[in-house]
Structure formats: C-alpha cells, structure tokens
Amino acid sequence: MTVLVPLYHIRPIGLTYILDLIPVICTNSVNPDTIFANNEMNLGDIEIYGFDYDYTLAFYSSQLHTLIFNIARDILITEHRYPEGLREYEYIPNFAVRGLHYDVQKALLMKIDAFHYIQLGTVYRGLHPVPDEEVIAMYEGSHVPLEIMSDFYGKSSHGHTMKQYMDIFSLPEMTLLSCVNDFFMRHNIDYEPVHLYKDVKEAIGDVHVKGIMYRAVEADIEKYICYGEQSHAVLKKLSENGKKMFLITNSPFDFVDRGMNYIVGKDWRDLFDVVIVQADKPGFFNDRRKPFRRVTDKGVLLWDRIHRLEKGQIYKQGNLYEFLRLTGWRGSKVLYFGDHIYSDLADLTLKHGWRTGAIIPELRKEIKIMNTEQYVHLMTWLQALTGLIEHMQVYRDPASQAVVQEWIKERETMRSQTKDIFNAQFGSLFRTYHNPTYFSRRLSRFADIYMASISCLLNYDFQHTFFPRRTPLQHESTFWPEQSPVATMNISSEPHRTKADSD
C-alpha cells in the first residue's frame, strides 16, 4: 500500500531526516593537514624538490599586510599627490579574498566563477556592494566575455580591462584600491579609474621594488614572520631521505637569508643544492636571454660566466632553460612548490612537465569552517532543498507552485548564508555558490597537489601515492550509494504526490 503525501509535507519529512543525518556527516570531517590531489602522483617518483620562498617556506603574520597597505597609501599621498584624507583609512584584514577580478574601467572588484559568470552579491565599488540589477545592466547579464578576461597570468589580452589578483601579497592592493575608490566617491571627486588602478599598482610595487618592505621585515623579523619550525622539519626530512632541493624566489638574497636564518638556522644553505634569488618569475620560466650571475655573501655581483650551479653558492636571475641545462633536472622527477598559481606553477606544468604543488594557506581556515556543525547543517539542507525544487518544479498547479517559490526564496537566503560564513563580502576562495571559482579552475589545471602548507608533507612517507577523487561527470551514474537526502526520501515522479511509505 502506498500513502500519498501533499507536496507541502515534503519539507518537514526532509528536515527530520537531515537533522538525523548531521551528526553522521560531522564525524566525517576533513583533516586540514591533508594533501589534496588534482592529478595522480607518486612521491616515490620524485627525486628533486623545489621551493618558492614567500608563503611557501616563510609565512607572514597579518601585520605584514597592514604594513604594505600603510606604506603604499602614504606613497599615494606623498608621491602621487592623492588627498591627505586617505590617511583615515586603515587596512581591513577580512575585506578581500584571493582570486578576485578587478574591472579597471568600471572600478569594480568581484568574484567570477569557472564559467566566467559574476557571482551576484560579490561586486564592490569601493567598500560597498553594487546592486545586482546595476551589475546586470552594466554587463548585459552576469557573464564576462572571454576577450576581457585574464589570461594564464592574470592579465587581460586587451590591456587594462580585467585584472585577476592571485598573489597573497595582493590582498593589501585590493583593499587599498577599494579604500581610495570609496574616498573619491564619498567626496564626489571626479576621477579616472584607469589612473587610480595604475597609481595604486605602482605604489604597491614601490613597497617591494624599493626594498621598503624587506627592510621593515628584517628589522623586526619576529613581528612579521611566523616561526617556521615545521618548514625546517620538512627540509630536514627531505635531506635525510636523500632528496635534492633547490630554491627559486623573486626576493633578494639579504631578505631570504635573514628569514631562513630565523626559520631554519644559519646552516640553511647546506640543505639546498641550488639557491636562486631575484629570479623574476614568471619571466624566469620563459625568457632565455638572462644568464645566471653569482652573488657573494656581501651581495656583490660577480662577472664570471656560470658553467655549473654549485651547492653553497647564491645565484641571481638566470632562466629555466639554462637551469635545466646545468642541472639536468627534467620532467616528472621534479616537484616544485609555490603559492602563486600563475607565476610559480603554470609554465612548469604546461611547458616543462614538472610536477607542481600549490601552497594555499587559506585552505586550513576554510576546512575548519566546513567542519563546523553550522556549515554542515546549512549545506545539507541546501542540497536537499535544491533537490526538492528540481523534482517538484514540474507541478504546475497554483498550490504546488506557491510552495516551490517559497523553497526558491529559502534557497537564495541559505546560499547567501553559506557565502557569508567564509567572507561577508566575497565568500569562499574556492566556490561561487555551487560552481568552482575561476581561482579553483586554475588551481585544478596547474597544480598536481595542493595543501595549506608544506608541513602537510610530514604526514606522508616518500612512497605515498596521491589519488584524485573520482567525482562523476554530470552524465555519469554514481557507483557508490547515493547519500543525497532527496534520493533517500525516494521522491516519486508522479505529479502532485510523493511516496512516503509503503508496505
């Protein structure tokens, strides 16, 4: 016998089931120290390990972003003649997330998904959100055309159109852009957005290029560098297992030396077979013209031709083609770690066949959020509600349509809640509601594995194989029992009724 239940009774049935399911899901929480695979990779095949320095071996406190913001803001005022009133703005630590796009012409900061669609509700002009209807009017929808999107390196092929911010160091830049835009709008100052973008970019660049940030960090290293005991442990473990190691960084030697002395110790150079500073990535991976130059401990550049890269020596600039010729380190026996998906990893995987590991410090925080009962509750019911809408939208009678519309409104509210739980302005680094972000798409393309920090390597031996999770394509059947609450509720396809019980 089949008992038919009215459509509006489905929601409480599903909610009861979900409340029972949540404790089970919470026991399957994800370990934040896990290494995640986009591509199958066996560590037993890896003989040589390479590293970037900033946000790979050295991790910085939030104080560094405040420092960069303040210095660049003051440069705008003193050197670019921006209004003195900008000094009232302070760095906002939780305003922006990595991977956002900035429309240079329109002065809009936004999050875009893997399919080039803007996530409505995450478009900001200055420090304030732009209404959805205004965004749709400006872009004639929410899709961003391919020709103005960024290329593999986050730059637009049409010049100053759309810029993607992939670097952790770009967080202060995005915040400064937003603050200056906010100041000009609040004071009704007519300005050219392209000039503002260029000036802020130049001011942030000066903080690095002129060595202001480097000198500040070296002067108070304990304030800015998080002590890297685990980084030291990883390097030591690799060395003890006979692995060769190299360092390729854009930072200058004095800065790296001071930081590595603090993180690893004065003998840090003994762990590396090759050390290259001021490499000028990503140019290092493409420009064959720049030769290596040896640097003395006192920072003096020597003029001699480099015939081999010697352990214990420091080299500047150079290029990857010369590096490959001098070392013979080629192909999939090399694994290189970096935090910048474009500058560090793209060319290595696309052109040279190296294995790549992305360091994503934000991953640890996001996983901890996803492990909370609040998040599990939200996502479980959100997925169930989506399934209910999908199955019940075929009911065309007024009563059923009214219920479905209520569910749609509830779903929209819950989608906003799941965004806000990560970041009130832009949500998760990895998702735009149900779709992956543009950042996630690039991460999956250019990184074989990814993790919160290199300390995650301590949890694995060097014969471990990383396997990517096989997720079914949209047209594929699942081979494992379906865990969807909607599927478990066994909703019938018969119009106007559901099968809730039978005997």
XYZ file of C-alpha atoms in Angstrom:
503
model
C 0.000 0.000 0.000
C 1.309 3.477 -0.927
C 0.475 6.517 1.194
C 0.355 9.769 -0.810
C 1.543 12.914 0.973
C 0.737 16.516 -0.075
C 3.661 18.475 -1.542
C 3.954 20.869 1.410
C 4.542 17.907 3.743
C 7.815 17.006 1.994
C 9.836 19.762 3.670
C 9.290 18.589 7.286
C 9.969 15.000 6.221
C 13.274 16.088 4.672
C 14.204 18.312 7.601
C 13.642 15.476 10.086
C 15.861 13.214 8.019
C 18.599 15.867 7.759
C 18.635 16.546 11.491
C 19.299 12.837 11.960
C 21.970 12.865 9.253
C 24.050 15.838 10.510
C 25.855 14.004 13.376
C 26.900 11.304 10.897
C 28.297 13.866 8.422
C 30.136 15.726 11.191
C 32.054 12.550 12.078
C 33.453 12.567 8.514
C 35.175 15.937 8.901
C 38.181 16.746 6.724
C 41.667 16.958 8.232
C 43.074 20.455 7.430
C 46.570 18.936 7.164
C 45.598 16.669 4.266
C 47.296 16.955 0.869
C 44.691 17.027 -1.894
C 45.320 15.711 -5.398
C 44.146 17.036 -8.750
C 46.338 14.514 -10.556
C 47.704 11.123 -9.548
C 51.251 11.421 -8.252
C 53.619 9.008 -6.511
C 56.210 10.628 -4.227
C 58.412 7.629 -4.932
C 58.990 9.082 -8.406
C 60.104 12.475 -7.072
C 63.866 12.920 -6.724
C 64.156 16.726 -6.636
C 62.084 19.169 -4.579
C 61.957 22.873 -5.427
C 60.508 25.734 -3.401
C 59.444 29.323 -3.668
C 60.213 31.371 -0.548
C 57.375 33.792 0.317
C 54.274 31.987 1.585
C 55.880 28.644 0.808
C 58.819 28.332 3.202
C 58.176 31.616 5.017
C 54.719 32.522 6.289
C 53.862 36.042 7.387
C 51.641 37.483 10.071
C 48.715 39.758 9.233
C 50.898 42.645 10.395
C 52.746 42.481 7.063
C 49.618 43.260 5.050
C 48.918 46.210 7.326
C 52.479 47.412 6.744
C 52.192 47.122 2.932
C 48.838 48.916 2.933
C 50.059 51.795 5.111
C 53.272 52.354 3.154
C 51.517 52.252 -0.239
C 48.764 54.571 1.000
C 51.373 57.072 2.156
C 53.228 56.792 -1.187
C 50.000 57.730 -2.986
C 49.723 60.831 -0.809
C 53.347 61.978 -0.815
C 54.458 60.974 -4.334
C 51.236 60.880 -6.380
C 49.560 63.875 -4.699
C 46.475 61.982 -3.575
C 44.294 63.672 -0.909
C 45.637 63.775 2.632
C 42.279 62.486 3.833
C 43.232 58.972 2.676
C 45.185 58.589 5.922
C 41.896 57.971 7.712
C 41.721 54.538 6.050
C 43.283 51.555 7.756
C 43.826 48.054 6.392
C 40.720 45.846 6.632
C 42.043 42.299 7.222
C 38.907 40.395 6.224
C 37.675 42.541 3.344
C 39.080 40.796 0.247
C 39.955 37.223 -0.678
C 42.449 35.956 -3.212
C 41.431 35.237 -6.805
C 39.106 38.218 -7.286
C 38.859 40.116 -10.555
C 39.036 43.893 -10.855
C 37.381 45.664 -13.770
C 39.831 48.515 -14.333
C 37.494 50.607 -16.469
C 34.492 50.317 -14.150
C 36.447 50.257 -10.852
C 34.628 47.097 -9.723
C 36.040 44.284 -7.593
C 34.213 40.978 -7.999
C 34.328 37.202 -7.812
C 33.918 35.227 -11.053
C 33.238 31.526 -11.397
C 34.902 28.922 -13.597
C 32.415 29.627 -16.390
C 33.063 33.404 -16.475
C 29.885 34.307 -14.589
C 29.949 37.005 -11.933
C 28.707 35.870 -8.531
C 25.975 38.410 -7.885
C 26.231 39.890 -4.425
C 30.049 39.945 -4.597
C 30.534 43.027 -6.784
C 32.018 46.008 -4.921
C 32.661 49.575 -5.917
C 34.805 50.975 -3.162
C 33.746 49.411 0.124
C 30.082 48.977 -0.787
C 28.250 46.297 -2.789
C 26.772 47.155 -6.167
C 23.087 46.163 -6.552
C 22.532 43.091 -8.710
C 20.323 44.935 -11.181
C 23.052 47.539 -11.753
C 25.645 44.808 -12.381
C 23.333 43.071 -14.846
C 22.735 46.357 -16.660
C 26.480 47.110 -16.929
C 27.436 43.661 -18.245
C 24.172 42.929 -20.065
C 23.768 39.952 -17.784
C 26.260 38.378 -15.389
C 28.621 36.809 -17.943
C 32.046 38.347 -18.586
C 33.169 37.929 -22.219
C 36.283 35.870 -22.845
C 38.096 38.714 -24.621
C 38.235 40.859 -21.476
C 39.006 38.012 -19.075
C 42.512 37.442 -17.783
C 44.948 35.069 -19.455
C 47.030 32.353 -17.758
C 48.963 35.017 -15.873
C 46.012 37.068 -14.655
C 46.417 39.797 -17.264
C 43.894 40.866 -19.879
C 44.814 40.498 -23.531
C 43.070 43.837 -24.100
C 45.331 45.847 -21.821
C 43.803 47.457 -18.764
C 40.426 45.731 -18.755
C 40.210 42.917 -16.197
C 42.912 42.038 -13.693
C 42.872 38.904 -11.538
C 44.604 39.020 -8.154
C 46.173 35.627 -7.420
C 49.016 36.616 -5.071
C 48.575 36.645 -1.278
C 50.536 39.910 -1.326
C 47.715 41.354 -3.479
C 45.273 41.471 -0.554
C 46.570 44.890 0.595
C 46.431 46.123 -3.020
C 42.775 45.152 -3.459
C 41.908 46.751 -0.129
C 43.774 49.966 -0.983
C 42.041 50.177 -4.367
C 38.693 49.807 -2.646
C 39.511 52.402 0.021
C 40.687 55.042 -2.482
C 37.620 54.433 -4.660
C 35.479 54.818 -1.548
C 37.150 58.115 -0.607
C 36.681 59.634 -4.068
C 33.023 58.606 -4.218
C 32.222 59.835 -0.699
C 33.746 63.221 -1.514
C 32.222 63.435 -5.009
C 35.655 63.679 -6.629
C 35.662 63.106 -10.379
C 38.480 60.675 -11.219
C 39.668 58.326 -13.935
C 39.534 54.671 -12.692
C 42.381 53.607 -15.001
C 44.720 56.209 -13.458
C 43.733 55.084 -9.971
C 44.465 51.444 -10.822
C 47.888 52.308 -12.268
C 48.838 54.555 -9.346
C 47.879 52.001 -6.709
C 49.695 49.261 -8.623
C 52.819 51.447 -8.804
C 52.633 52.368 -5.115
C 52.320 48.708 -4.080
C 55.186 47.846 -6.441
C 57.380 50.508 -4.840
C 56.891 48.869 -1.432
C 58.601 45.785 -2.864
C 60.936 47.180 -5.533
C 62.404 49.925 -3.365
C 63.040 47.416 -0.589
C 60.833 49.194 1.958
C 59.010 46.006 2.953
C 62.204 43.971 3.019
C 63.953 46.395 5.369
C 60.947 46.547 7.695
C 60.694 42.758 7.966
C 64.440 42.340 8.509
C 64.347 44.961 11.278
C 61.568 43.191 13.225
C 61.511 39.641 11.937
C 59.658 38.137 14.897
C 56.745 40.516 14.294
C 56.289 39.642 10.645
C 57.468 36.044 10.122
C 55.634 33.158 11.723
C 58.353 30.888 13.075
C 58.760 28.056 10.570
C 59.675 25.122 12.788
C 57.661 22.793 10.588
C 59.253 24.165 7.402
C 62.599 23.253 8.933
C 61.304 19.762 9.754
C 60.163 19.221 6.144
C 63.509 20.303 4.692
C 65.374 18.120 7.181
C 63.186 15.105 6.361
C 63.790 15.565 2.642
C 67.537 15.876 3.176
C 67.681 12.764 5.366
C 65.878 10.818 2.632
C 68.474 11.790 0.029
C 66.290 14.221 -1.917
C 67.888 17.078 -3.818
C 66.464 20.531 -3.097
C 66.540 23.952 -4.708
C 65.104 27.398 -4.042
C 63.880 29.797 -6.748
C 62.469 33.071 -5.425
C 61.883 36.625 -6.614
C 63.003 38.008 -3.252
C 66.526 39.419 -2.753
C 69.225 37.398 -1.017
C 69.586 39.507 2.152
C 65.862 39.230 2.804
C 65.798 35.463 2.186
C 68.973 34.893 4.202
C 67.621 36.776 7.203
C 64.322 34.902 7.077
C 65.865 31.459 6.554
C 68.308 32.048 9.398
C 65.265 32.644 11.592
C 63.205 29.754 10.235
C 65.877 27.076 9.709
C 69.179 28.295 11.161
C 72.495 29.652 9.921
C 73.266 26.419 8.068
C 70.116 26.629 5.897
C 72.144 26.839 2.691
C 73.625 23.407 3.382
C 70.176 21.886 2.775
C 69.848 23.260 -0.770
C 71.724 22.111 -3.854
C 70.869 25.327 -5.743
C 69.689 28.741 -4.486
C 68.424 31.360 -6.970
C 67.223 34.800 -5.844
C 65.627 37.725 -7.711
C 64.581 35.207 -10.372
C 61.933 37.469 -11.894
C 59.256 34.777 -12.176
C 57.306 34.164 -14.367
C 59.871 35.660 -16.780
C 62.395 33.167 -15.379
C 60.412 30.335 -16.976
C 60.173 31.905 -20.447
C 62.990 34.394 -21.120
C 66.075 32.548 -22.413
C 68.210 35.697 -22.566
C 69.033 36.312 -18.900
C 72.166 34.475 -17.738
C 72.825 33.492 -14.133
C 75.024 35.748 -12.046
C 76.787 34.718 -8.858
C 76.245 36.760 -5.703
C 78.712 36.902 -2.809
C 77.645 36.737 0.840
C 78.008 40.522 0.956
C 75.690 40.983 -2.004
C 78.396 41.773 -4.576
C 77.581 40.666 -8.126
C 80.423 38.780 -9.834
C 81.158 38.971 -13.557
C 82.304 35.389 -14.221
C 80.411 33.108 -16.602
C 78.446 30.371 -14.834
C 79.362 26.870 -16.056
C 77.684 24.966 -13.208
C 75.348 25.706 -10.307
C 77.276 24.841 -7.156
C 75.936 23.950 -3.747
C 76.526 26.701 -1.186
C 76.618 29.462 -3.816
C 73.927 32.074 -4.438
C 72.772 32.906 -7.968
C 70.681 35.759 -9.284
C 68.260 35.963 -12.242
C 69.006 33.369 -14.944
C 66.336 31.377 -16.738
C 64.800 27.933 -16.531
C 66.298 26.689 -19.815
C 69.805 27.375 -18.536
C 68.829 25.860 -15.182
C 67.717 22.661 -16.922
C 70.918 22.517 -18.994
C 73.192 22.977 -15.982
C 71.367 20.597 -13.614
C 69.778 18.031 -15.911
C 66.700 18.105 -13.644
C 63.890 17.484 -16.054
C 60.361 16.182 -16.188
C 58.203 14.441 -13.639
C 61.012 13.640 -11.203
C 60.906 17.309 -10.126
C 58.229 18.676 -7.785
C 58.068 22.450 -7.287
C 56.032 24.186 -4.574
C 54.725 27.744 -4.750
C 51.793 29.855 -3.642
C 51.206 31.773 -6.900
C 49.340 29.537 -9.326
C 50.353 31.584 -12.380
C 53.868 32.836 -11.635
C 55.076 29.713 -9.844
C 53.261 26.779 -11.390
C 51.610 27.409 -14.786
C 54.635 27.247 -17.090
C 56.260 24.401 -15.189
C 53.303 22.111 -15.741
C 52.287 23.367 -19.210
C 55.709 23.566 -20.863
C 58.213 21.571 -18.853
C 56.370 18.603 -17.363
C 57.408 19.240 -13.765
C 55.048 18.151 -11.015
C 53.613 21.063 -9.065
C 52.351 21.652 -5.544
C 50.263 24.704 -4.646
C 50.515 26.137 -1.144
C 47.128 27.610 -0.207
C 47.291 28.968 3.376
C 43.600 29.927 3.283
C 42.707 26.242 2.908
C 43.142 25.473 6.609
C 40.663 28.151 7.692
C 38.078 27.145 5.085
C 38.258 23.448 6.009
C 37.771 24.284 9.685
C 34.650 26.254 8.747
C 33.353 23.368 6.629
C 33.837 21.009 9.572
C 31.516 23.029 11.827
C 28.027 21.753 12.586
C 26.600 25.102 11.426
C 28.095 24.699 7.964
C 27.175 21.016 7.686
C 23.591 21.862 8.650
C 23.387 24.677 6.102
C 24.902 22.724 3.220
C 22.988 19.502 3.871
C 19.640 21.241 3.899
C 20.640 23.486 0.967
C 21.406 20.434 -1.166
C 18.199 18.740 -0.071
C 16.177 21.845 -0.842
C 17.779 22.129 -4.290
C 16.835 18.523 -4.965
C 13.274 19.151 -3.838
C 12.956 22.141 -6.173
C 14.446 20.166 -9.051
C 11.977 17.312 -8.633
C 8.885 19.335 -7.752
C 9.134 22.150 -10.299
C 7.080 20.018 -12.713
C 3.935 20.522 -10.602
C 2.052 23.343 -12.314
C -0.984 23.747 -10.080
C -1.060 27.056 -8.121
C -0.705 25.465 -4.678
C 2.385 23.467 -5.675
C 3.948 26.421 -7.485
C 3.464 28.587 -4.387
C 5.330 26.022 -2.281
C 8.138 25.721 -4.841
C 8.523 29.518 -4.936
C 8.839 29.586 -1.155
C 11.549 26.945 -1.395
C 13.378 29.002 -4.044
C 13.353 32.053 -1.743
C 14.612 29.958 1.143
C 17.351 28.520 -1.057
C 18.535 32.011 -2.058
C 18.706 33.032 1.598
C 20.698 29.937 2.501
C 23.087 30.449 -0.425
C 23.893 33.908 0.940
C 24.400 32.456 4.410
C 26.870 29.856 3.119
C 28.781 32.654 1.352
C 28.884 34.904 4.410
C 30.162 32.157 6.687
C 33.509 32.329 4.834
C 33.752 36.036 3.999
C 30.916 38.546 4.262
C 31.874 40.297 1.018
C 33.131 37.587 -1.320
C 32.555 34.196 0.280
C 34.816 31.176 -0.212
C 38.066 31.253 -2.150
C 37.031 28.050 -3.901
C 33.304 28.317 -4.710
C 30.768 30.723 -6.154
C 27.687 29.123 -4.630
C 27.632 25.693 -6.351
C 30.242 26.324 -9.075
C 34.032 26.385 -8.604
C 35.601 29.842 -8.722
C 37.879 30.982 -11.507
C 40.671 30.541 -8.925
C 39.649 26.890 -8.371
C 39.649 26.243 -12.096
C 43.244 27.470 -12.404
C 44.269 25.567 -9.276
C 42.963 22.296 -10.686
C 44.676 22.957 -14.031
C 48.137 23.968 -12.833
C 48.659 22.112 -9.531
C 49.053 18.335 -9.257
C 48.556 18.580 -5.495
C 47.608 21.369 -3.111
C 47.767 21.874 0.645
C 47.643 24.518 3.376
C 51.418 24.460 3.984
C 54.438 22.323 3.200
C 54.236 20.995 6.774
C 51.492 18.697 5.443
C 54.302 16.632 3.854
C 55.247 15.468 7.347
C 52.105 13.307 7.401
C 53.217 11.162 4.451
C 56.154 8.909 3.627
C 58.057 9.309 0.377
C 56.450 6.302 -1.277
C 52.939 7.658 -0.883
C 50.711 7.929 -3.955
C 48.162 10.742 -4.101
C 44.967 9.843 -5.925
C 42.440 12.433 -7.094
C 38.892 11.768 -6.003
C 36.817 10.369 -8.848
C 33.773 12.612 -8.988
C 31.114 11.610 -11.527
C 30.576 13.781 -14.568
C 27.106 15.159 -14.980
C 26.132 12.383 -17.405
C 27.683 9.568 -15.344
C 25.924 7.373 -12.842
C 27.320 7.248 -9.309
C 28.877 3.902 -8.446
C 28.603 4.423 -4.691
C 25.339 4.557 -2.739
C 23.752 7.972 -3.139
C 23.937 9.985 0.082
C 21.582 12.718 -1.025
C 18.725 13.251 1.453
C 16.405 13.792 -1.509
C 17.338 10.430 -3.026
C 16.919 8.716 0.332
C 13.447 10.233 0.688
C 12.531 8.347 -2.514
C 10.527 11.097 -4.178
C 8.166 9.803 -6.846
C 7.992 11.327 -10.303
C 4.207 11.066 -10.259
C 2.633 14.522 -10.475
C 1.183 16.086 -7.294
C 2.179 13.293 -4.913
C 5.103 11.511 -3.244
C 5.723 8.042 -1.946
C 6.367 8.441 1.763
C 5.617 4.942 2.964
C 4.689 1.577 1.561
C 4.093 -1.962 2.719
